[in-house]
Amino acid sequence: MTQGEDSVGSEDQHSTEQENHGHTKKPVTIYDWRDDGGITDTLNNESDRPLICERGRCLGSKMNMTPMNKPLTLDKSLAQAKDFLKQYYADTTNHEKPEKNIKERQAEVLAELREKKTYDLTSDELRWGARMAWRNAPRCPARVIWKKLHVFDQRHIDNTDDMFKAIMEHLDFSNNGGNIRPAITLFRQRLPGEKDLRVWNGLITGFAAYEQEDGSIIGDPSSLELTKFCQKLGWKGKGGMFDFLPMLLSGADGIPHYYEIPEKYLMRVKIQHPTNNGINSMNLEWFGLPGVSSMMFESGGIQFPA
């Protein structure tokens, strides 16, 4: 978005300040020069926090730059719950018909939030919220199939043994013999006065990293700290380039436990080139399921750390 040459004074300065903070109140139009068409984005105006794209640069493809792990204030939860219900009830095509009207449901939700600092989303609200979150995720190219997202509602689980079993069910479903199916598993939400559940791995499946005496690293350097922590807990990797990390989980007691992922749930992709033998001689491989597992999910004023 650009300012016109005649846009001067306080209005121009105010607009520039908004853009420099990563948020603009003006709609953003993306032009298609092939046919002089364009798409205007108004969703950014509804964001309740600074965006990471601003005039001159966009950081939407970067992950885990700053932690977003603080509990919501009551005022923020109330505001998000109202906005969520407004959007949920306005959408009459992408979810089941609610049992209660919006006035009844909003009164119920807000009363519970004020009294208990939490409430339970209905199964349909949870499913719709997860799909909308994926649809609106700016950095995920696969979100075009957001309507097909399968939601595993595991909110009743709060111990690591059952968390691991649920994650293996997720892997089995999503692997699908190599024909990947999108899914999300949601465990118990954040509750006042209780420890958060946590999946420590950044990815559901990923490779370990081993630091050598000369400072070099065998494996995936981004996994070095997690590998070291697992080793402190007793895990012993094979020291290879493509050793899968165990799952590292914390339940209601807050104590981390590691779990080896059975080979049947792990998919490996050999990276080969049809003509370049130099690439083939490197014997590279990658994991077959690119599943992110360390992100906070917020929906309706409720946070799901795992």
Short mmCIF file of C-alpha atoms in Angstrom, two decimals:
data_model
loop_
_atom_site.label_atom_id
_atom_site.label_comp_id
_atom_site.label_asym_id
_atom_site.label_seq_id
_atom_site.Cartn_x
_atom_site.Cartn_y
_atom_site.Cartn_z
CA MET A 1 0.00 0.00 0.00
CA THR A 2 1.35 3.43 -0.90
CA GLN A 3 0.50 6.99 0.07
CA GLY A 4 -0.48 9.51 -2.60
CA GLU A 5 1.92 12.36 -3.16
CA ASP A 6 -0.67 14.83 -1.87
CA SER A 7 -1.21 12.91 1.38
CA VAL A 8 0.62 15.07 3.88
CA GLY A 9 0.26 16.37 7.41
CA SER A 10 -1.15 14.54 10.39
CA GLU A 11 -3.19 12.03 8.39
CA ASP A 12 -0.11 10.79 6.49
CA GLN A 13 1.97 10.63 9.67
CA HIS A 14 -0.77 8.74 11.52
CA SER A 15 -1.13 6.24 8.70
CA THR A 16 2.63 5.71 8.53
CA GLU A 17 2.78 5.11 12.29
CA GLN A 18 0.05 2.50 12.02
CA GLU A 19 1.86 0.74 9.18
CA ASN A 20 5.17 0.78 11.04
CA HIS A 21 3.46 -1.01 13.93
CA GLY A 22 2.42 -3.78 11.54
CA HIS A 23 -1.23 -2.83 11.40
CA THR A 24 -3.21 -0.52 9.14
CA LYS A 25 -6.83 0.50 9.35
CA LYS A 26 -7.08 0.77 5.58
CA PRO A 27 -7.97 -2.28 3.46
CA VAL A 28 -4.99 -3.83 1.68
CA THR A 29 -5.44 -4.62 -2.01
CA ILE A 30 -3.27 -7.22 -3.74
CA TYR A 31 -3.21 -6.51 -7.47
CA ASP A 32 -3.10 -9.13 -10.21
CA TRP A 33 -1.26 -7.45 -13.09
CA ARG A 34 -2.26 -10.20 -15.53
CA ASP A 35 -5.82 -8.96 -15.79
CA ASP A 36 -5.80 -5.70 -13.80
CA GLY A 37 -7.85 -7.43 -11.13
CA GLY A 38 -7.26 -7.54 -7.41
CA ILE A 39 -8.32 -8.91 -4.06
CA THR A 40 -8.91 -6.58 -1.13
CA ASP A 41 -8.15 -7.89 2.34
CA THR A 42 -10.26 -6.46 5.14
CA LEU A 43 -9.61 -9.25 7.66
CA ASN A 44 -6.41 -7.57 8.88
CA ASN A 45 -8.50 -4.71 10.28
CA GLU A 46 -10.11 -7.11 12.74
CA SER A 47 -6.87 -8.34 14.30
CA ASP A 48 -6.62 -7.83 18.07
CA ARG A 49 -2.82 -7.77 18.07
CA PRO A 50 0.00 -6.26 15.96
CA LEU A 51 0.57 -8.06 12.68
CA ILE A 52 4.04 -9.14 11.54
CA CYS A 53 3.74 -7.68 8.06
CA GLU A 54 4.28 -3.97 7.60
CA ARG A 55 5.15 -1.46 4.92
CA GLY A 56 8.25 -2.59 3.06
CA ARG A 57 8.56 -6.07 4.52
CA CYS A 58 6.56 -9.13 5.48
CA LEU A 59 7.68 -11.72 8.03
CA GLY A 60 4.68 -13.99 7.58
CA SER A 61 6.80 -16.96 6.53
CA LYS A 62 8.92 -16.89 9.71
CA MET A 63 7.97 -18.96 12.73
CA ASN A 64 8.59 -18.81 16.47
CA MET A 65 10.09 -15.31 16.44
CA THR A 66 8.53 -14.32 19.75
CA PRO A 67 6.66 -16.47 22.27
CA MET A 68 2.88 -16.06 22.41
CA ASN A 69 2.30 -17.97 25.60
CA LYS A 70 0.92 -15.49 28.12
CA PRO A 71 -2.51 -16.23 29.59
CA LEU A 72 -5.27 -13.98 28.30
CA THR A 73 -6.60 -11.33 30.63
CA LEU A 74 -10.26 -11.59 31.54
CA ASP A 75 -11.08 -8.54 29.43
CA LYS A 76 -9.29 -10.07 26.43
CA SER A 77 -11.07 -13.41 26.91
CA LEU A 78 -14.45 -11.70 27.11
CA ALA A 79 -13.77 -9.66 23.97
CA GLN A 80 -12.54 -12.70 22.04
CA ALA A 81 -15.51 -14.79 23.16
CA LYS A 82 -17.97 -12.14 21.96
CA ASP A 83 -16.21 -11.81 18.61
CA PHE A 84 -15.99 -15.58 18.19
CA LEU A 85 -19.69 -16.12 18.83
CA LYS A 86 -20.60 -13.26 16.51
CA GLN A 87 -18.63 -14.87 13.68
CA TYR A 88 -19.79 -18.40 14.53
CA TYR A 89 -23.47 -17.52 14.45
CA ALA A 90 -23.06 -15.36 11.33
CA ASP A 91 -21.69 -18.37 9.44
CA THR A 92 -24.72 -20.50 8.59
CA THR A 93 -23.06 -22.86 6.11
CA ASN A 94 -19.84 -24.24 7.63
CA HIS A 95 -21.05 -25.80 10.88
CA GLU A 96 -24.02 -27.49 12.48
CA LYS A 97 -27.02 -25.52 13.68
CA PRO A 98 -26.45 -24.45 17.32
CA GLU A 99 -28.88 -25.66 19.97
CA LYS A 100 -29.07 -22.19 21.56
CA ASN A 101 -29.51 -18.80 19.95
CA ILE A 102 -26.64 -16.31 20.10
CA LYS A 103 -28.15 -14.28 22.94
CA GLU A 104 -28.52 -17.33 25.19
CA ARG A 105 -25.12 -18.75 24.32
CA GLN A 106 -23.29 -15.46 24.79
CA ALA A 107 -24.91 -14.84 28.16
CA GLU A 108 -23.91 -18.36 29.25
CA VAL A 109 -20.32 -18.03 28.03
CA LEU A 110 -19.70 -14.58 29.51
CA ALA A 111 -21.16 -15.59 32.87
CA GLU A 112 -18.87 -18.64 33.05
CA LEU A 113 -15.83 -16.60 32.07
CA ARG A 114 -16.52 -14.01 34.76
CA GLU A 115 -17.11 -16.67 37.42
CA LYS A 116 -14.58 -19.40 36.48
CA LYS A 117 -12.19 -17.61 34.08
CA THR A 118 -12.90 -20.40 31.59
CA TYR A 119 -15.71 -22.25 29.81
CA ASP A 120 -16.13 -25.21 27.48
CA LEU A 121 -16.55 -24.74 23.76
CA THR A 122 -19.10 -27.10 22.24
CA SER A 123 -17.67 -29.77 19.95
CA ASP A 124 -19.03 -27.91 16.94
CA GLU A 125 -17.62 -24.58 18.11
CA LEU A 126 -14.21 -26.20 18.64
CA ARG A 127 -14.25 -27.80 15.18
CA TRP A 128 -15.38 -24.59 13.47
CA GLY A 129 -12.84 -22.51 15.40
CA ALA A 130 -9.95 -24.81 14.43
CA ARG A 131 -10.93 -24.70 10.77
CA MET A 132 -11.28 -20.92 10.80
CA ALA A 133 -7.89 -20.56 12.50
CA TRP A 134 -6.30 -22.64 9.75
CA ARG A 135 -8.17 -20.80 7.01
CA ASN A 136 -6.91 -17.46 8.36
CA ALA A 137 -3.30 -18.59 8.94
CA PRO A 138 -1.23 -16.34 6.65
CA ARG A 139 1.84 -18.54 6.29
CA CYS A 140 0.28 -21.93 5.48
CA PRO A 141 -0.17 -22.69 1.75
CA ALA A 142 -2.19 -25.84 2.51
CA ARG A 143 -5.01 -23.89 4.17
CA VAL A 144 -6.92 -23.89 0.87
CA ILE A 145 -8.39 -27.22 2.05
CA TRP A 146 -9.39 -25.87 5.48
CA LYS A 147 -12.86 -27.38 5.23
CA LYS A 148 -11.32 -30.86 5.25
CA LEU A 149 -9.44 -30.36 8.51
CA HIS A 150 -10.22 -33.26 10.85
CA VAL A 151 -10.38 -32.25 14.51
CA PHE A 152 -9.48 -34.81 17.16
CA ASP A 153 -11.18 -33.53 20.30
CA GLN A 154 -9.05 -34.93 23.14
CA ARG A 155 -9.88 -32.32 25.78
CA HIS A 156 -10.53 -35.06 28.34
CA ILE A 157 -6.85 -36.11 28.25
CA ASP A 158 -4.30 -34.60 30.66
CA ASN A 159 -1.60 -37.28 31.15
CA THR A 160 1.36 -38.02 28.90
CA ASP A 161 0.61 -41.71 28.26
CA ASP A 162 -2.80 -40.92 26.80
CA MET A 163 -1.42 -37.84 25.02
CA PHE A 164 1.11 -40.03 23.24
CA LYS A 165 -1.53 -42.59 22.23
CA ALA A 166 -3.70 -39.80 20.84
CA ILE A 167 -0.77 -38.37 18.86
CA MET A 168 -0.07 -41.79 17.36
CA GLU A 169 -3.73 -41.98 16.28
CA HIS A 170 -3.28 -38.56 14.71
CA LEU A 171 -0.13 -39.71 12.87
CA ASP A 172 -1.83 -42.86 11.62
CA PHE A 173 -4.79 -40.84 10.32
CA SER A 174 -2.70 -38.11 8.69
CA ASN A 175 -0.06 -40.39 7.16
CA ASN A 176 -2.77 -42.28 5.31
CA GLY A 177 -0.28 -44.37 3.39
CA GLY A 178 1.44 -41.27 2.05
CA ASN A 179 -1.73 -39.47 0.92
CA ILE A 180 -1.61 -36.86 3.69
CA ARG A 181 -4.86 -35.91 5.44
CA PRO A 182 -5.02 -32.64 7.44
CA ALA A 183 -5.81 -32.97 11.14
CA ILE A 184 -5.40 -31.25 14.48
CA THR A 185 -5.43 -32.82 17.94
CA LEU A 186 -6.49 -30.64 20.87
CA PHE A 187 -5.84 -31.59 24.48
CA ARG A 188 -7.12 -30.00 27.67
CA GLN A 189 -7.32 -26.22 27.55
CA ARG A 190 -5.41 -23.85 29.79
CA LEU A 191 -7.10 -23.69 33.22
CA PRO A 192 -6.56 -21.16 36.02
CA GLY A 193 -4.23 -22.45 38.72
CA GLU A 194 -3.27 -25.62 36.84
CA LYS A 195 -0.14 -26.55 34.90
CA ASP A 196 -0.35 -26.42 31.12
CA LEU A 197 -0.13 -29.52 29.00
CA ARG A 198 2.75 -29.26 26.55
CA VAL A 199 4.16 -30.87 23.42
CA TRP A 200 7.81 -29.84 23.44
CA ASN A 201 8.60 -30.90 19.87
CA GLY A 202 8.35 -28.17 17.29
CA LEU A 203 7.24 -30.77 14.74
CA ILE A 204 5.34 -34.01 15.31
CA THR A 205 8.15 -35.87 13.57
CA GLY A 206 11.64 -34.43 13.18
CA PHE A 207 15.28 -35.40 13.18
CA ALA A 208 17.65 -35.27 16.14
CA ALA A 209 20.94 -33.37 16.22
CA TYR A 210 24.26 -34.44 17.76
CA GLU A 211 26.99 -31.93 18.54
CA GLN A 212 30.52 -33.22 17.88
CA GLU A 213 33.73 -32.35 19.74
CA ASP A 214 34.83 -30.01 16.95
CA GLY A 215 31.53 -28.09 17.15
CA SER A 216 30.01 -29.59 14.02
CA ILE A 217 26.51 -31.04 14.13
CA ILE A 218 25.21 -34.31 12.73
CA GLY A 219 21.46 -34.16 12.03
CA ASP A 220 19.06 -31.22 12.09
CA PRO A 221 20.71 -28.23 13.85
CA SER A 222 17.32 -26.74 14.76
CA SER A 223 16.70 -29.74 17.02
CA LEU A 224 19.96 -29.55 18.96
CA GLU A 225 18.59 -28.15 22.24
CA LEU A 226 15.61 -30.52 22.26
CA THR A 227 17.94 -33.45 21.55
CA LYS A 228 20.21 -32.49 24.44
CA PHE A 229 17.22 -32.22 26.79
CA CYS A 230 15.93 -35.66 25.75
CA GLN A 231 19.40 -37.09 26.34
CA LYS A 232 19.40 -35.62 29.86
CA LEU A 233 16.16 -37.51 30.48
CA GLY A 234 17.84 -40.75 29.40
CA TRP A 235 17.14 -40.98 25.67
CA LYS A 236 20.00 -42.41 23.60
CA GLY A 237 20.00 -41.71 19.89
CA LYS A 238 22.03 -43.62 17.33
CA GLY A 239 24.07 -40.59 16.32
CA GLY A 240 22.97 -40.64 12.69
CA MET A 241 21.91 -37.92 10.27
CA PHE A 242 18.28 -38.97 10.20
CA ASP A 243 17.36 -40.29 13.64
CA PHE A 244 13.80 -39.43 14.55
CA LEU A 245 13.42 -37.60 17.83
CA PRO A 246 11.12 -39.05 20.50
CA MET A 247 7.97 -37.19 21.47
CA LEU A 248 8.57 -35.05 24.54
CA LEU A 249 5.36 -34.38 26.48
CA SER A 250 4.24 -32.80 29.75
CA GLY A 251 0.90 -33.59 31.35
CA ALA A 252 -1.02 -32.12 34.27
CA ASP A 253 1.92 -32.75 36.63
CA GLY A 254 4.22 -30.61 34.46
CA ILE A 255 6.90 -33.31 34.32
CA PRO A 256 8.35 -33.99 30.82
CA HIS A 257 8.43 -37.58 29.56
CA TYR A 258 9.83 -38.86 26.27
CA TYR A 259 8.28 -41.54 24.08
CA GLU A 260 9.90 -43.35 21.15
CA ILE A 261 7.71 -43.21 18.05
CA PRO A 262 7.22 -46.70 16.56
CA GLU A 263 8.68 -47.04 13.07
CA LYS A 264 5.27 -47.82 11.55
CA TYR A 265 4.18 -44.22 12.20
CA LEU A 266 7.28 -42.67 10.60
CA MET A 267 7.50 -41.83 6.91
CA ARG A 268 10.81 -41.07 5.23
CA VAL A 269 11.21 -39.30 1.91
CA LYS A 270 14.40 -39.93 -0.07
CA ILE A 271 15.53 -36.72 -1.78
CA GLN A 272 16.72 -37.65 -5.25
CA HIS A 273 17.25 -35.93 -8.59
CA PRO A 274 16.58 -37.60 -11.96
CA THR A 275 19.85 -36.40 -13.54
CA ASN A 276 22.08 -34.80 -10.89
CA ASN A 277 24.21 -37.55 -9.36
CA GLY A 278 25.86 -35.03 -7.05
CA ILE A 279 22.57 -34.55 -5.20
CA ASN A 280 21.89 -38.28 -5.17
CA SER A 281 25.33 -38.99 -3.71
CA MET A 282 24.45 -36.90 -0.64
CA ASN A 283 21.90 -39.54 0.43
CA LEU A 284 19.51 -36.92 1.78
CA GLU A 285 16.10 -37.64 3.23
CA TRP A 286 13.31 -35.81 5.04
CA PHE A 287 10.26 -36.71 7.06
CA GLY A 288 7.00 -37.31 5.21
CA LEU A 289 4.56 -35.51 7.51
CA PRO A 290 5.17 -31.76 8.05
CA GLY A 291 3.11 -31.46 11.23
CA VAL A 292 3.61 -28.44 13.51
CA SER A 293 3.11 -29.34 17.17
CA SER A 294 4.26 -26.47 19.38
CA MET A 295 1.80 -23.69 18.56
CA MET A 296 -0.85 -22.14 20.79
CA PHE A 297 -4.43 -22.44 19.54
CA GLU A 298 -6.78 -19.68 20.70
CA SER A 299 -10.50 -19.86 20.05
CA GLY A 300 -13.34 -17.97 21.65
CA GLY A 301 -11.16 -16.57 24.43
CA ILE A 302 -9.84 -20.03 25.35
CA GLN A 303 -6.21 -21.12 24.96
CA PHE A 304 -5.01 -24.61 24.04
CA PRO A 305 -1.25 -24.91 24.72
CA ALA A 306 -1.14 -28.48 23.33
#
